[in-house]
Coordinates of C-alpha atoms in Angstrom, one line a residue:
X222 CA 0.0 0.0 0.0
X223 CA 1.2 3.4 -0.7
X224 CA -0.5 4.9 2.1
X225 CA 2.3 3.1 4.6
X226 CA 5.4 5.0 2.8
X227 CA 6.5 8.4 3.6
X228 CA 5.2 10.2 0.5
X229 CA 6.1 13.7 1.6
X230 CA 9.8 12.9 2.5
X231 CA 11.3 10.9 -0.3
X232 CA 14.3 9.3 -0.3
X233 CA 15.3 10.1 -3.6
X234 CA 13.7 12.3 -6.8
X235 CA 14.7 12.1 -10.5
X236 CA 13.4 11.3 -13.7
X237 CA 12.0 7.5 -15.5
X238 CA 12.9 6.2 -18.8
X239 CA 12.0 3.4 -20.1
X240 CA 14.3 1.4 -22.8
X241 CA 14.7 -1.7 -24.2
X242 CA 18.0 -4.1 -25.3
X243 CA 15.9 -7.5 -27.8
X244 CA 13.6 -8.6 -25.6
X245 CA 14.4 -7.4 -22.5
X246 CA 13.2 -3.6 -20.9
X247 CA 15.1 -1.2 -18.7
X248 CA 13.4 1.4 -16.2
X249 CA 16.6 3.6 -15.2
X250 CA 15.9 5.9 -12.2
X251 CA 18.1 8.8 -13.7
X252 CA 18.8 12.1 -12.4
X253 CA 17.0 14.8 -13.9
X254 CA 19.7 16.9 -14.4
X255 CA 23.2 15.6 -14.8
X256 CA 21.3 12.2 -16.4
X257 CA 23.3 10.0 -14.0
X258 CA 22.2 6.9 -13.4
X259 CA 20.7 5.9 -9.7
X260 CA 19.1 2.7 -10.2
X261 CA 17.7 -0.1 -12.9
X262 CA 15.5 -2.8 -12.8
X263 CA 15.0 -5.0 -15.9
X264 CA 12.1 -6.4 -17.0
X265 CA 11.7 -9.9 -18.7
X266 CA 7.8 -10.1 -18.5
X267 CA 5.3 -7.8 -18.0
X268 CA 3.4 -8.2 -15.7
X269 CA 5.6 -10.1 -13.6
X270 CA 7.6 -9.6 -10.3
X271 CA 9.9 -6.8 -11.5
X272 CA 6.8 -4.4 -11.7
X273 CA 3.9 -4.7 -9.4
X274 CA 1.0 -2.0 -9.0
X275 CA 0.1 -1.1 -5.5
X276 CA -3.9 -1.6 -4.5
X277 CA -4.4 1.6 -3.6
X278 CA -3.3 3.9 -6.3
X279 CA -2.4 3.5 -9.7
X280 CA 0.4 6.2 -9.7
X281 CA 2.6 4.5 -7.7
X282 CA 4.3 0.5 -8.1
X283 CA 7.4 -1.2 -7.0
X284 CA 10.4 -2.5 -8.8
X285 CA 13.0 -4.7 -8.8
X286 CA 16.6 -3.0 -8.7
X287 CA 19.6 -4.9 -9.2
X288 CA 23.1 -3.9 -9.7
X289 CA 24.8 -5.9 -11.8
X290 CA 26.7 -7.7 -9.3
X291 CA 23.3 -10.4 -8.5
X292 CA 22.2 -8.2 -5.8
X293 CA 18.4 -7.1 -5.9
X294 CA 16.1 -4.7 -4.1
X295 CA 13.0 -4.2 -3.8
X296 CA 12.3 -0.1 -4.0
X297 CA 8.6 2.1 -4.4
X298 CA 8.2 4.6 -7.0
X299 CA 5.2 7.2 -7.9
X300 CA 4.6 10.0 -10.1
X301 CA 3.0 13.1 -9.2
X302 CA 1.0 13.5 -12.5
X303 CA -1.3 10.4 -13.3
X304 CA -0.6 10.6 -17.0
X305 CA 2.8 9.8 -16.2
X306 CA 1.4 7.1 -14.5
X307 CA -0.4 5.6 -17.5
X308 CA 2.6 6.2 -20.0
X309 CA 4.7 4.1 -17.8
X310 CA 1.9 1.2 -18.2
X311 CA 1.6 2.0 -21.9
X312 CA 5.0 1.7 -22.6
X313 CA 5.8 -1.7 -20.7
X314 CA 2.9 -3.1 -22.6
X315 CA 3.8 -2.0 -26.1
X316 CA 7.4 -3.4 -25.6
X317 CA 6.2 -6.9 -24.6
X318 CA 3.4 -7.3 -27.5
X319 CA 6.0 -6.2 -29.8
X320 CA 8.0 -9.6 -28.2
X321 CA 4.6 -11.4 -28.3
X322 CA 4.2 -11.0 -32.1
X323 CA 8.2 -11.2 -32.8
X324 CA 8.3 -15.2 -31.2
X325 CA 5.5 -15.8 -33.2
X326 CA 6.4 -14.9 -36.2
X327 CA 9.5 -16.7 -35.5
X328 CA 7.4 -20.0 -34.9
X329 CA 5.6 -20.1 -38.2
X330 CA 8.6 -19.4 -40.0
X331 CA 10.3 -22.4 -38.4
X332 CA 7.7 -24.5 -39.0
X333 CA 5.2 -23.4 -41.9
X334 CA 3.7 -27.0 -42.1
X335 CA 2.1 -26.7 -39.0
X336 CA -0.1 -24.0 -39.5
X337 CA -3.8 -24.3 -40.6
X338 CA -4.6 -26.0 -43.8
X339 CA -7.2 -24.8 -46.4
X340 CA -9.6 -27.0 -46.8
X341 CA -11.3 -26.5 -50.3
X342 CA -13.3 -29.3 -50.8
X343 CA -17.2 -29.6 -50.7
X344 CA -19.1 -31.0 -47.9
X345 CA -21.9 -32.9 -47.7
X346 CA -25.2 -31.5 -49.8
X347 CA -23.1 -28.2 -50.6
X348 CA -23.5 -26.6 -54.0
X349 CA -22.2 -23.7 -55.7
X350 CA -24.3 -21.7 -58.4
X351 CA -22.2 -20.3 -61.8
X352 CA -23.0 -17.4 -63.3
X353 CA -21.8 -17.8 -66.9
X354 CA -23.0 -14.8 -69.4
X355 CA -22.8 -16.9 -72.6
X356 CA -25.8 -19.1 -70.9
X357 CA -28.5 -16.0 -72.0
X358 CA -27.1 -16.1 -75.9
X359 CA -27.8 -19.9 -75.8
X360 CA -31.0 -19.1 -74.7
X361 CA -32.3 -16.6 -77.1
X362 CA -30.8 -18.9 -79.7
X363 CA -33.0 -22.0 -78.5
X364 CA -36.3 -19.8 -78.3
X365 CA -35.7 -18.5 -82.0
X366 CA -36.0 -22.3 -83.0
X367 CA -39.6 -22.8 -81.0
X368 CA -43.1 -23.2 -82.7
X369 CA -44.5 -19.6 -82.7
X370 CA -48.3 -19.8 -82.2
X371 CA -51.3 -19.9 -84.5
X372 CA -52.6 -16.4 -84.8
X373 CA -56.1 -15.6 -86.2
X374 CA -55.9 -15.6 -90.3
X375 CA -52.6 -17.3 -90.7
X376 CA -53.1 -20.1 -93.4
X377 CA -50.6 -23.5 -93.0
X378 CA -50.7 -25.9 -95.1
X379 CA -50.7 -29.5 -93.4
X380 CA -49.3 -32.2 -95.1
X381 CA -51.5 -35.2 -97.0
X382 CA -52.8 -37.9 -94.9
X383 CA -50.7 -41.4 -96.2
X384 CA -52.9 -42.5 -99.2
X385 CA -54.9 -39.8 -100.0
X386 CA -55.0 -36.1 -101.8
X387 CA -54.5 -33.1 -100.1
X388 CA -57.6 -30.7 -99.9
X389 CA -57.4 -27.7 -98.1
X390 CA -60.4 -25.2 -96.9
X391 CA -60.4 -21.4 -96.6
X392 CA -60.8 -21.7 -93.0
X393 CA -57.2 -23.7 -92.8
X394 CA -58.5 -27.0 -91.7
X395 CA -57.7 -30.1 -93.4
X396 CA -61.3 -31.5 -94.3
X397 CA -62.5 -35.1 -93.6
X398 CA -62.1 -37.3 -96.9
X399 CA -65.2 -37.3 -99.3
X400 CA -65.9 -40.6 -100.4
X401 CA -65.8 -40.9 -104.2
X402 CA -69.2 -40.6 -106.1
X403 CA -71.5 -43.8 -107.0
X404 CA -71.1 -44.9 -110.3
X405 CA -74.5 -45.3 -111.8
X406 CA -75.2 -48.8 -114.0
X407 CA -73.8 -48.3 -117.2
X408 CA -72.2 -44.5 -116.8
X409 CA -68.7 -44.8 -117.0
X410 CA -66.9 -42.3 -114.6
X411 CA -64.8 -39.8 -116.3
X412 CA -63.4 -36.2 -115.7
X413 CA -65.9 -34.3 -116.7
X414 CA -67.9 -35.5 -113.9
X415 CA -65.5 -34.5 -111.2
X416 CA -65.0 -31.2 -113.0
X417 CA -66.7 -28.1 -112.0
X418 CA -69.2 -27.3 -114.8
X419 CA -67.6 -24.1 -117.0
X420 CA -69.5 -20.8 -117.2
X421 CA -71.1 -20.4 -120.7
X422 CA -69.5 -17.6 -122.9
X423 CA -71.2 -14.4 -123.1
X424 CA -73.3 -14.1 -126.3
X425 CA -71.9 -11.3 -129.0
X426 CA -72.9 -7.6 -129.0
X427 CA -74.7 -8.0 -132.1
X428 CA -77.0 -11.4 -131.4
X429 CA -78.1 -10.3 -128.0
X430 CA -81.6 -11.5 -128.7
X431 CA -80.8 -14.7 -131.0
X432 CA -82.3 -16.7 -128.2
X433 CA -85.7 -15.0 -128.2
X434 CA -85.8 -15.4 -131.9
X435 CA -85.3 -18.7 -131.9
X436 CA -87.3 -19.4 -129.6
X437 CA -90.8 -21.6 -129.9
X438 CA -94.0 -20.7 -128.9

């Protein structure tokens, strides 16, 4: 707790830096103004026991010193503005996500096979729609080649029934065949009775009342 240290007499004031040396960070206790150094603690991990937070502010934590020689001590720091405080934080964290991403990277690059496989095949009852533009052409050519519909007044011809003449009406219906006349006892059937009759030719301008002349009675 930072409530049991002597805040308003302490044992030593300066400046904080932060650096860094691979993988490992540096908080140097510095004076602030010759620059000379007062203290260090490195940091391997973060958090970790080289920087705690105390539970009853967040401007002040303790670190772990050492001297080079192996010997460690345990000292309390705080800063007087609480921005300070929280660039302190931001900067341990940065430096050990930056080592985070670094070892992996390093992992995948040592060992590529092991990563995720893409799997492209299809599973069960999976389909996959195609969108090809030369489909519609192949369609418009297909309904050129359909049937078009009867339309009121368009005559077709139909073709002869097997073994019989083609007749066909105004209407454009095939007619039902028409049995071939009787022949009456000893009247050959010839041509001329199939024919239609022939329209008589006019009389001349100059006999038009021969027939009344002639006439009897």
């Amino acid at each position: 707790r930072a409530a049991e240290w002597q805040l308003d007499q302490p044992a030593w004031s300066g400046r904080l830096r932060v650096t860094a040396k691979g993988k490992t960070a540096f908080i140097k206790l510095e004076d602030k103004t010759s620059g000379e150094l007062f203290a260090q603690a490195p940091v391997e991990q973060f958090p970790g026991i080289a920087v705690e937070s105390v539970t009853d502010s967040s401007r002040y934590f303790v670190i772990r010193i050492e001297d080079g020689n192996g010997r460690r001590a345990f000292i309390g720091v705080g800063f007087v503005d609480r921005g300070d405080a929280f660039d302190f934080n931001v900067a341990l964290q940065d430096h050990f996500k930056w080592v985070k991403q670094q070892s992996e990277l390093a992992r995948e690059a040592e060992s590529p096979a092991q990563g995720p496989k893409l799997d492209l095949g299809f599973k069960e009852g999976q389909t996959i729609k195609l969108n090809i533009a030369n489909m519609k052409k192949k369609e418009g050519a297909a309904a050129n080649t359909r049937p078009r519909p009867a339309v009121p007044g368009d005559l077709r011809l139909l073709p002869p029934p097997p073994g019989g003449k083609s007749s066909v009406c105004p209407s454009g219906e095939r007619p039902s065949s028409v049995p071939a006349p009787a022949q009456l006892p000893g009247t050959p059937i010839t041509d001329s009775l199939l024919s239609w009759p022939q329209p008589a030719a006019a009389p001349a301008a100059a006999d038009v009342w021969g027939d009344f002349a002639k006439a009897s009675g």
